[in-house]
PDB file of C-alpha atoms and ligand atoms in Angstrom:
ATOM      1  CA  MET A  19      16.400 -15.902 -15.329  1.00  0.00           C
ATOM      2  CA  PHE A  20      16.939 -13.071 -12.913  1.00  0.00           C
ATOM      3  CA  ILE A  21      20.227 -12.975 -11.029  1.00  0.00           C
ATOM      4  CA  SER A  22      21.001 -10.477  -8.310  1.00  0.00           C
ATOM      5  CA  THR A  23      23.864  -9.550  -6.080  1.00  0.00           C
ATOM      6  CA  HIS A  24      21.682  -7.375  -3.888  1.00  0.00           C
ATOM      7  CA  PRO A  25      22.438  -8.325  -0.271  1.00  0.00           C
ATOM      8  CA  HIS A  26      18.815  -8.613   0.828  1.00  0.00           C
ATOM      9  CA  PHE A  27      17.722 -10.597  -2.140  1.00  0.00           C
ATOM     10  CA  PHE A  28      17.603 -14.326  -1.836  1.00  0.00           C
ATOM     11  CA  ASN A  29      17.236 -15.757  -5.266  1.00  0.00           C
ATOM     12  CA  ASN A  30      15.845 -19.208  -4.785  1.00  0.00           C
ATOM     13  CA  THR A  31      13.772 -19.223  -7.882  1.00  0.00           C
ATOM     14  CA  THR A  32      14.130 -19.668 -11.590  1.00  0.00           C
ATOM     15  CA  MET A  33      10.793 -18.118 -12.447  1.00  0.00           C
ATOM     16  CA  SER A  34      10.657 -14.988 -14.525  1.00  0.00           C
ATOM     17  CA  ILE A  35       9.205 -11.820 -13.117  1.00  0.00           C
ATOM     18  CA  GLN A  36       7.229 -11.266 -16.278  1.00  0.00           C
ATOM     19  CA  ALA A  37       5.602 -14.691 -16.070  1.00  0.00           C
ATOM     20  CA  ASN A  38       4.757 -14.211 -12.396  1.00  0.00           C
ATOM     21  CA  LEU A  39       3.316 -10.813 -13.099  1.00  0.00           C
ATOM     22  CA  ASN A  40       1.150 -12.110 -15.909  1.00  0.00           C
ATOM     23  CA  GLU A  41      -0.073 -14.944 -13.747  1.00  0.00           C
ATOM     24  CA  VAL A  42      -1.294 -12.493 -11.097  1.00  0.00           C
ATOM     25  CA  LEU A  43      -2.738 -10.052 -13.644  1.00  0.00           C
ATOM     26  CA  ALA A  44      -4.661 -12.811 -15.422  1.00  0.00           C
ATOM     27  CA  THR A  45      -6.806 -13.345 -12.335  1.00  0.00           C
ATOM     28  CA  LEU A  46      -7.627  -9.696 -11.649  1.00  0.00           C
ATOM     29  CA  PRO A  47     -11.083  -8.261 -12.316  1.00  0.00           C
ATOM     30  CA  SER A  48     -10.880  -4.957 -14.169  1.00  0.00           C
ATOM     31  CA  HIS A  49     -11.709  -2.858 -11.087  1.00  0.00           C
ATOM     32  CA  VAL A  50      -8.701  -4.225  -9.179  1.00  0.00           C
ATOM     33  CA  GLN A  51      -5.223  -2.738  -9.604  1.00  0.00           C
ATOM     34  CA  LEU A  52      -1.948  -4.390  -8.769  1.00  0.00           C
ATOM     35  CA  VAL A  53       0.649  -2.691  -6.608  1.00  0.00           C
ATOM     36  CA  ALA A  54       3.831  -4.661  -7.321  1.00  0.00           C
ATOM     37  CA  VAL A  55       5.622  -4.672  -3.968  1.00  0.00           C
ATOM     38  CA  SER A  56       9.281  -4.366  -4.880  1.00  0.00           C
ATOM     39  CA  LYS A  57      10.816  -3.573  -1.478  1.00  0.00           C
ATOM     40  CA  PHE A  58      14.341  -4.957  -0.999  1.00  0.00           C
ATOM     41  CA  HIS A  59      14.556  -5.964  -4.654  1.00  0.00           C
ATOM     42  CA  PRO A  60      17.117  -4.300  -6.917  1.00  0.00           C
ATOM     43  CA  ILE A  61      16.466  -1.841  -9.740  1.00  0.00           C
ATOM     44  CA  GLU A  62      16.894  -4.568 -12.386  1.00  0.00           C
ATOM     45  CA  ALA A  63      13.994  -6.520 -10.953  1.00  0.00           C
ATOM     46  CA  LEU A  64      11.745  -3.472 -11.081  1.00  0.00           C
ATOM     47  CA  GLN A  65      12.935  -2.710 -14.604  1.00  0.00           C
ATOM     48  CA  GLU A  66      11.932  -6.211 -15.660  1.00  0.00           C
ATOM     49  CA  ALA A  67       8.440  -5.706 -14.254  1.00  0.00           C
ATOM     50  CA  TYR A  68       8.299  -2.264 -15.887  1.00  0.00           C
ATOM     51  CA  ASP A  69       9.275  -3.719 -19.245  1.00  0.00           C
ATOM     52  CA  ALA A  70       6.443  -6.213 -18.834  1.00  0.00           C
ATOM     53  CA  GLY A  71       4.050  -3.282 -18.464  1.00  0.00           C
ATOM     54  CA  GLN A  72       3.777  -2.805 -14.690  1.00  0.00           C
ATOM     55  CA  ARG A  73       3.485   0.843 -13.631  1.00  0.00           C
ATOM     56  CA  ILE A  74       2.517   0.790  -9.940  1.00  0.00           C
ATOM     57  CA  PHE A  75       5.220  -0.169  -7.459  1.00  0.00           C
ATOM     58  CA  GLY A  76       5.025  -0.427  -3.676  1.00  0.00           C
ATOM     59  CA  GLU A  77       7.930   0.297  -1.341  1.00  0.00           C
ATOM     60  CA  SER A  78       8.237   0.372   2.441  1.00  0.00           C
ATOM     61  CA  LYS A  79      11.338   2.519   3.025  1.00  0.00           C
ATOM     62  CA  VAL A  80      11.421   6.133   1.909  1.00  0.00           C
ATOM     63  CA  GLN A  81      15.127   6.245   1.105  1.00  0.00           C
ATOM     64  CA  GLU A  82      15.016   3.051  -0.927  1.00  0.00           C
ATOM     65  CA  MET A  83      11.908   4.214  -2.797  1.00  0.00           C
ATOM     66  CA  THR A  84      13.506   7.574  -3.581  1.00  0.00           C
ATOM     67  CA  GLN A  85      16.634   5.947  -4.994  1.00  0.00           C
ATOM     68  CA  LYS A  86      14.477   3.742  -7.202  1.00  0.00           C
ATOM     69  CA  TYR A  87      12.320   6.681  -8.234  1.00  0.00           C
ATOM     70  CA  GLU A  88      15.451   8.524  -9.349  1.00  0.00           C
ATOM     71  CA  ALA A  89      16.792   5.550 -11.309  1.00  0.00           C
ATOM     72  CA  LEU A  90      13.648   4.396 -13.087  1.00  0.00           C
ATOM     73  CA  PRO A  91      11.260   5.864 -15.697  1.00  0.00           C
ATOM     74  CA  LYS A  92       9.121   8.751 -14.526  1.00  0.00           C
ATOM     75  CA  ASP A  93       5.750   7.290 -15.483  1.00  0.00           C
ATOM     76  CA  ILE A  94       5.867   4.901 -12.506  1.00  0.00           C
ATOM     77  CA  ALA A  95       3.330   5.488  -9.735  1.00  0.00           C
ATOM     78  CA  TRP A  96       5.147   4.996  -6.419  1.00  0.00           C
ATOM     79  CA  HIS A  97       2.998   3.775  -3.547  1.00  0.00           C
ATOM     80  CA  PHE A  98       4.430   3.996  -0.069  1.00  0.00           C
ATOM     81  CA  ILE A  99       3.178   1.004   1.918  1.00  0.00           C
ATOM     82  CA  GLY A 100       5.518   1.052   4.923  1.00  0.00           C
ATOM     83  CA  HIS A 101       5.287   2.497   8.376  1.00  0.00           C
ATOM     84  CA  LEU A 102       5.585   6.252   8.166  1.00  0.00           C
ATOM     85  CA  GLN A 103       8.090   8.364  10.021  1.00  0.00           C
ATOM     86  CA  THR A 104       7.218  12.045  10.114  1.00  0.00           C
ATOM     87  CA  ASN A 105      10.744  13.214   9.369  1.00  0.00           C
ATOM     88  CA  LYS A 106      10.896  11.179   6.124  1.00  0.00           C
ATOM     89  CA  ILE A 107       7.720  12.464   4.513  1.00  0.00           C
ATOM     90  CA  LYS A 108       9.437  15.440   2.905  1.00  0.00           C
ATOM     91  CA  TYR A 109      11.666  13.189   0.797  1.00  0.00           C
ATOM     92  CA  MET A 110       8.771  11.513  -0.983  1.00  0.00           C
ATOM     93  CA  ALA A 111       6.307  14.404  -1.016  1.00  0.00           C
ATOM     94  CA  PRO A 112       7.456  15.641  -4.451  1.00  0.00           C
ATOM     95  CA  TYR A 113       6.654  12.385  -6.243  1.00  0.00           C
ATOM     96  CA  VAL A 114       4.782   9.768  -4.191  1.00  0.00           C
ATOM     97  CA  ALA A 115       1.511   8.702  -5.855  1.00  0.00           C
ATOM     98  CA  MET A 116      -0.212   7.282  -2.781  1.00  0.00           C
ATOM     99  CA  ILE A 117       0.581   6.707   0.896  1.00  0.00           C
ATOM    100  CA  HIS A 118      -1.129   3.583   2.228  1.00  0.00           C
ATOM    101  CA  GLY A 119      -0.239   3.444   5.899  1.00  0.00           C
ATOM    102  CA  VAL A 120      -1.684   6.556   7.517  1.00  0.00           C
ATOM    103  CA  ASP A 121      -2.873   5.782  11.011  1.00  0.00           C
ATOM    104  CA  SER A 122      -3.129   9.074  12.862  1.00  0.00           C
ATOM    105  CA  PHE A 123      -4.396  12.597  12.331  1.00  0.00           C
ATOM    106  CA  LYS A 124      -0.899  13.821  13.135  1.00  0.00           C
ATOM    107  CA  LEU A 125       0.519  11.932  10.155  1.00  0.00           C
ATOM    108  CA  LEU A 126      -2.229  13.208   7.881  1.00  0.00           C
ATOM    109  CA  SER A 127      -1.486  16.768   8.837  1.00  0.00           C
ATOM    110  CA  GLU A 128       2.261  16.277   8.460  1.00  0.00           C
ATOM    111  CA  ILE A 129       1.763  14.838   4.973  1.00  0.00           C
ATOM    112  CA  ASN A 130      -0.494  17.798   4.227  1.00  0.00           C
ATOM    113  CA  LYS A 131       2.210  20.215   5.348  1.00  0.00           C
ATOM    114  CA  GLN A 132       4.918  18.633   3.211  1.00  0.00           C
ATOM    115  CA  ALA A 133       2.584  18.317   0.209  1.00  0.00           C
ATOM    116  CA  ALA A 134       1.712  22.012   0.472  1.00  0.00           C
ATOM    117  CA  LYS A 135       5.397  22.927   0.247  1.00  0.00           C
ATOM    118  CA  VAL A 136       5.643  21.222  -3.131  1.00  0.00           C
ATOM    119  CA  ASN A 137       2.193  22.286  -4.298  1.00  0.00           C
ATOM    120  CA  ARG A 138       0.714  18.821  -4.419  1.00  0.00           C
ATOM    121  CA  CYS A 139      -2.335  16.969  -3.181  1.00  0.00           C
ATOM    122  CA  ILE A 140      -1.236  13.525  -1.996  1.00  0.00           C
ATOM    123  CA  PRO A 141      -3.740  10.635  -1.966  1.00  0.00           C
ATOM    124  CA  CYS A 142      -3.663   8.813   1.391  1.00  0.00           C
ATOM    125  CA  LEU A 143      -5.262   5.627   2.703  1.00  0.00           C
ATOM    126  CA  LEU A 144      -6.296   5.188   6.321  1.00  0.00           C
ATOM    127  CA  GLN A 145      -4.663   2.069   7.696  1.00  0.00           C
ATOM    128  CA  ILE A 146      -7.033   0.026   9.827  1.00  0.00           C
ATOM    129  CA  HIS A 147      -6.005  -2.691  12.219  1.00  0.00           C
ATOM    130  CA  ILE A 148      -8.053  -5.741  11.209  1.00  0.00           C
ATOM    131  CA  ALA A 149      -5.692  -8.575  12.184  1.00  0.00           C
ATOM    132  CA  GLN A 150      -5.498 -10.450  15.446  1.00  0.00           C
ATOM    133  CA  GLU A 151      -1.759  -9.864  15.737  1.00  0.00           C
ATOM    134  CA  GLU A 152      -0.852  -7.039  18.060  1.00  0.00           C
ATOM    135  CA  THR A 153       2.257  -5.954  16.178  1.00  0.00           C
ATOM    136  CA  LYS A 154       0.518  -4.467  13.172  1.00  0.00           C
ATOM    137  CA  PHE A 155      -0.056  -0.740  12.928  1.00  0.00           C
ATOM    138  CA  GLY A 156      -3.314   0.991  12.193  1.00  0.00           C
ATOM    139  CA  PHE A 157      -6.390   2.684  13.606  1.00  0.00           C
ATOM    140  CA  THR A 158      -8.987   0.577  15.363  1.00  0.00           C
ATOM    141  CA  PHE A 159     -12.402   1.073  13.775  1.00  0.00           C
ATOM    142  CA  ASP A 160     -13.386   3.308  16.679  1.00  0.00           C
ATOM    143  CA  GLU A 161     -10.232   5.413  16.558  1.00  0.00           C
ATOM    144  CA  CYS A 162     -10.815   5.986  12.877  1.00  0.00           C
ATOM    145  CA  ARG A 163     -14.494   6.921  13.365  1.00  0.00           C
ATOM    146  CA  GLU A 164     -13.442   9.339  16.064  1.00  0.00           C
ATOM    147  CA  MET A 165     -10.729  10.962  13.955  1.00  0.00           C
ATOM    148  CA  LEU A 166     -13.141  11.397  11.040  1.00  0.00           C
ATOM    149  CA  GLY A 167     -15.903  12.601  13.347  1.00  0.00           C
ATOM    150  CA  GLN A 168     -13.721  15.405  14.647  1.00  0.00           C
ATOM    151  CA  GLY A 169     -13.692  16.832  11.147  1.00  0.00           C
ATOM    152  CA  GLU A 170     -10.345  18.650  11.221  1.00  0.00           C
ATOM    153  CA  TRP A 171      -9.159  16.522   8.302  1.00  0.00           C
ATOM    154  CA  LYS A 172     -11.557  18.455   6.066  1.00  0.00           C
ATOM    155  CA  GLU A 173      -9.274  21.454   6.360  1.00  0.00           C
ATOM    156  CA  LEU A 174      -6.300  19.550   4.948  1.00  0.00           C
ATOM    157  CA  THR A 175      -6.429  20.587   1.321  1.00  0.00           C
ATOM    158  CA  ASN A 176      -3.110  19.056   0.256  1.00  0.00           C
ATOM    159  CA  ILE A 177      -4.109  15.469   1.001  1.00  0.00           C
ATOM    160  CA  SER A 178      -7.063  13.490  -0.199  1.00  0.00           C
ATOM    161  CA  ILE A 179      -8.324  10.545   1.787  1.00  0.00           C
ATOM    162  CA  SER A 180      -8.723   7.972  -0.958  1.00  0.00           C
ATOM    163  CA  GLY A 181      -9.818   4.931   1.026  1.00  0.00           C
ATOM    164  CA  VAL A 182      -8.662   2.365   3.536  1.00  0.00           C
ATOM    165  CA  MET A 183      -5.861  -0.170   3.837  1.00  0.00           C
ATOM    166  CA  GLY A 184      -5.460  -3.264   5.979  1.00  0.00           C
ATOM    167  CA  MET A 185      -3.557  -6.493   6.505  1.00  0.00           C
ATOM    168  CA  ALA A 186      -5.139  -9.778   7.502  1.00  0.00           C
ATOM    169  CA  THR A 187      -3.701 -12.057  10.157  1.00  0.00           C
ATOM    170  CA  ASN A 188      -0.881 -14.239   8.890  1.00  0.00           C
ATOM    171  CA  THR A 189      -2.675 -17.563   9.345  1.00  0.00           C
ATOM    172  CA  ASP A 190      -3.790 -20.670   7.450  1.00  0.00           C
ATOM    173  CA  ASP A 191      -7.307 -20.163   8.761  1.00  0.00           C
ATOM    174  CA  GLU A 192      -9.090 -19.035   5.601  1.00  0.00           C
ATOM    175  CA  GLU A 193     -12.312 -18.215   7.408  1.00  0.00           C
ATOM    176  CA  GLN A 194     -10.427 -15.859   9.689  1.00  0.00           C
ATOM    177  CA  ILE A 195      -8.781 -14.111   6.749  1.00  0.00           C
ATOM    178  CA  LYS A 196     -12.091 -13.765   4.885  1.00  0.00           C
ATOM    179  CA  LYS A 197     -13.761 -12.392   7.995  1.00  0.00           C
ATOM    180  CA  GLU A 198     -11.051  -9.766   8.449  1.00  0.00           C
ATOM    181  CA  PHE A 199     -11.164  -8.618   4.820  1.00  0.00           C
ATOM    182  CA  GLN A 200     -14.942  -8.456   4.975  1.00  0.00           C
ATOM    183  CA  SER A 201     -14.723  -6.321   8.118  1.00  0.00           C
ATOM    184  CA  LEU A 202     -12.538  -3.802   6.268  1.00  0.00           C
ATOM    185  CA  SER A 203     -14.865  -3.777   3.306  1.00  0.00           C
ATOM    186  CA  ASP A 204     -17.880  -3.186   5.570  1.00  0.00           C
ATOM    187  CA  PHE A 205     -16.015  -0.421   7.362  1.00  0.00           C
ATOM    188  CA  PHE A 206     -15.144   1.226   4.051  1.00  0.00           C
ATOM    189  CA  ASN A 207     -18.847   1.262   3.140  1.00  0.00           C
ATOM    190  CA  GLU A 208     -19.801   2.641   6.530  1.00  0.00           C
ATOM    191  CA  ILE A 209     -17.411   5.598   6.437  1.00  0.00           C
ATOM    192  CA  LYS A 210     -18.005   6.170   2.733  1.00  0.00           C
ATOM    193  CA  GLN A 211     -21.671   6.726   3.563  1.00  0.00           C
ATOM    194  CA  GLU A 212     -21.054   8.789   6.660  1.00  0.00           C
ATOM    195  CA  PHE A 213     -18.124  10.981   5.649  1.00  0.00           C
ATOM    196  CA  PHE A 214     -17.330  10.639   1.956  1.00  0.00           C
ATOM    197  CA  SER A 215     -20.652  10.200   0.163  1.00  0.00           C
ATOM    198  CA  ASP A 216     -19.972  13.217  -2.055  1.00  0.00           C
ATOM    199  CA  ASN A 217     -16.284  12.477  -2.470  1.00  0.00           C
ATOM    200  CA  GLU A 218     -15.448  10.518  -5.605  1.00  0.00           C
ATOM    201  CA  SER A 219     -11.803  10.077  -4.718  1.00  0.00           C
ATOM    202  CA  PHE A 220     -12.686   7.993  -1.667  1.00  0.00           C
ATOM    203  CA  LYS A 221     -12.837   4.689  -3.524  1.00  0.00           C
ATOM    204  CA  GLU A 222      -9.919   2.412  -2.670  1.00  0.00           C
ATOM    205  CA  ILE A 223      -9.777  -0.659  -0.470  1.00  0.00           C
ATOM    206  CA  SER A 224      -6.129  -1.716  -0.315  1.00  0.00           C
ATOM    207  CA  MET A 225      -5.995  -5.290   0.900  1.00  0.00           C
ATOM    208  CA  GLY A 226      -4.536  -8.623  -0.207  1.00  0.00           C
ATOM    209  CA  MET A 227      -0.923  -9.836  -0.383  1.00  0.00           C
ATOM    210  CA  SER A 228       0.782 -12.807  -2.089  1.00  0.00           C
ATOM    211  CA  ASP A 229      -0.796 -15.443   0.139  1.00  0.00           C
ATOM    212  CA  ASP A 230      -4.284 -14.047   0.510  1.00  0.00           C
ATOM    213  CA  TYR A 231      -5.144 -11.688  -2.358  1.00  0.00           C
ATOM    214  CA  PRO A 232      -7.850 -13.915  -3.930  1.00  0.00           C
ATOM    215  CA  PHE A 233      -9.830 -13.663  -0.664  1.00  0.00           C
ATOM    216  CA  ALA A 234      -9.271  -9.919  -0.596  1.00  0.00           C
ATOM    217  CA  ILE A 235     -10.647  -9.542  -4.124  1.00  0.00           C
ATOM    218  CA  GLU A 236     -13.705 -11.582  -3.184  1.00  0.00           C
ATOM    219  CA  ALA A 237     -14.285  -9.221  -0.278  1.00  0.00           C
ATOM    220  CA  GLY A 238     -14.061  -6.105  -2.468  1.00  0.00           C
ATOM    221  CA  SER A 239     -10.401  -5.104  -2.665  1.00  0.00           C
ATOM    222  CA  THR A 240      -9.546  -2.506  -5.317  1.00  0.00           C
ATOM    223  CA  LEU A 241      -5.766  -2.497  -4.772  1.00  0.00           C
ATOM    224  CA  ILE A 242      -3.798  -5.636  -4.042  1.00  0.00           C
ATOM    225  CA  ARG A 243      -0.228  -5.376  -2.791  1.00  0.00           C
ATOM    226  CA  VAL A 244       1.700  -8.377  -4.063  1.00  0.00           C
ATOM    227  CA  GLY A 245       5.453  -8.824  -3.632  1.00  0.00           C
ATOM    228  CA  SER A 246       7.005 -12.254  -3.231  1.00  0.00           C
ATOM    229  CA  LYS A 247       4.674 -13.916  -5.722  1.00  0.00           C
ATOM    230  CA  ILE A 248       6.086 -11.618  -8.395  1.00  0.00           C
ATOM    231  CA  PHE A 249       9.680 -10.950  -7.358  1.00  0.00           C
ATOM    232  CA  GLY A 250      10.497 -14.084  -5.368  1.00  0.00           C
ATOM    233  CA  GLU A 251      11.264 -14.440  -1.688  1.00  0.00           C
ATOM    234  CA  ARG A 252      13.118 -11.757   0.213  1.00  0.00           C
ATOM    235  CA  ILE A 253      14.940 -11.713   3.502  1.00  0.00           C
ATOM    236  CA  TYR A 254      14.365  -8.839   5.882  1.00  0.00           C
TER     237      TYR A 254
HETATM  238  C1  PLP B   1       5.699  -6.551   2.100  1.00  0.00           C
HETATM  239  C2  PLP B   1       4.299  -6.073   2.065  1.00  0.00           C
HETATM  240  C3  PLP B   1       3.382  -6.586   1.126  1.00  0.00           C
HETATM  241  C4  PLP B   1       3.711  -7.686   0.132  1.00  0.00           C
HETATM  242  O1  PLP B   1       3.857  -8.908   0.790  1.00  0.00           O
HETATM  243  P1  PLP B   1       4.033 -10.277  -0.032  1.00  0.00           P
HETATM  244  O2  PLP B   1       3.647 -11.314   0.949  1.00  0.00           O
HETATM  245  O3  PLP B   1       5.457 -10.342  -0.437  1.00  0.00           O
HETATM  246  O4  PLP B   1       3.117 -10.225  -1.191  1.00  0.00           O
HETATM  247  C5  PLP B   1       2.108  -6.046   1.112  1.00  0.00           C
HETATM  248  N1  PLP B   1       1.748  -5.073   1.968  1.00  0.00           N
HETATM  249  C6  PLP B   1       2.584  -4.567   2.886  1.00  0.00           C
HETATM  250  C7  PLP B   1       2.109  -3.508   3.792  1.00  0.00           C
HETATM  251  C8  PLP B   1       3.882  -5.064   2.966  1.00  0.00           C
HETATM  252  O5  PLP B   1       4.706  -4.555   3.906  1.00  0.00           O
END
């Protein structure tokens, strides 16, 4: 059993991380990868998932992710899934494997600038607003079409746009959730055809969390971001 003294961690479970992880992995088709969302959980929890074979972790705060990056083995792929602040990009630029939540050209070009300084090309996902809730970040479909249509992103050689990311409405209405995931999948296909048809790295659809990832996979997700189902509940 996993015991933690981390202040944000609320350990109300006796499940093992390894068993939870295997339960999620057992249901994944081979074209779908798991981002284990470890935000607010302590190093020991991530180490347990690592020891069980997990290599992709998702974090939502740059400072927290950097501390974990420094403490844990270097073959981990760190995915940043939080809301981006321009002044924090430089701290993760040297090591981040993918940035999921990019929702403006300004952010793309800032990531590009910081990536250039460390001689890297950072894979980024365009975050699209697909949910009904107003609080979520992201481009609308039209804002994203417009940004891509302007074409300036093609000059950013230190980022690669690797796909799209979205979050469904937090609701029990399964039809609503399925509809939203399908809309992101359709949008991915649309912009793939229009802007990325000769670009093999544009291939990811990041959607699906603990409560809805089976629907996301049905709709074509290639990256699911699952936290509480693996690590237990968190308070934030
Ligand atoms: C926290 C978070 C997740 C994981 O949520 P769970 O419900 O714990 O699986 C996935 N994606 C994003 C963007 C998150 O912030």
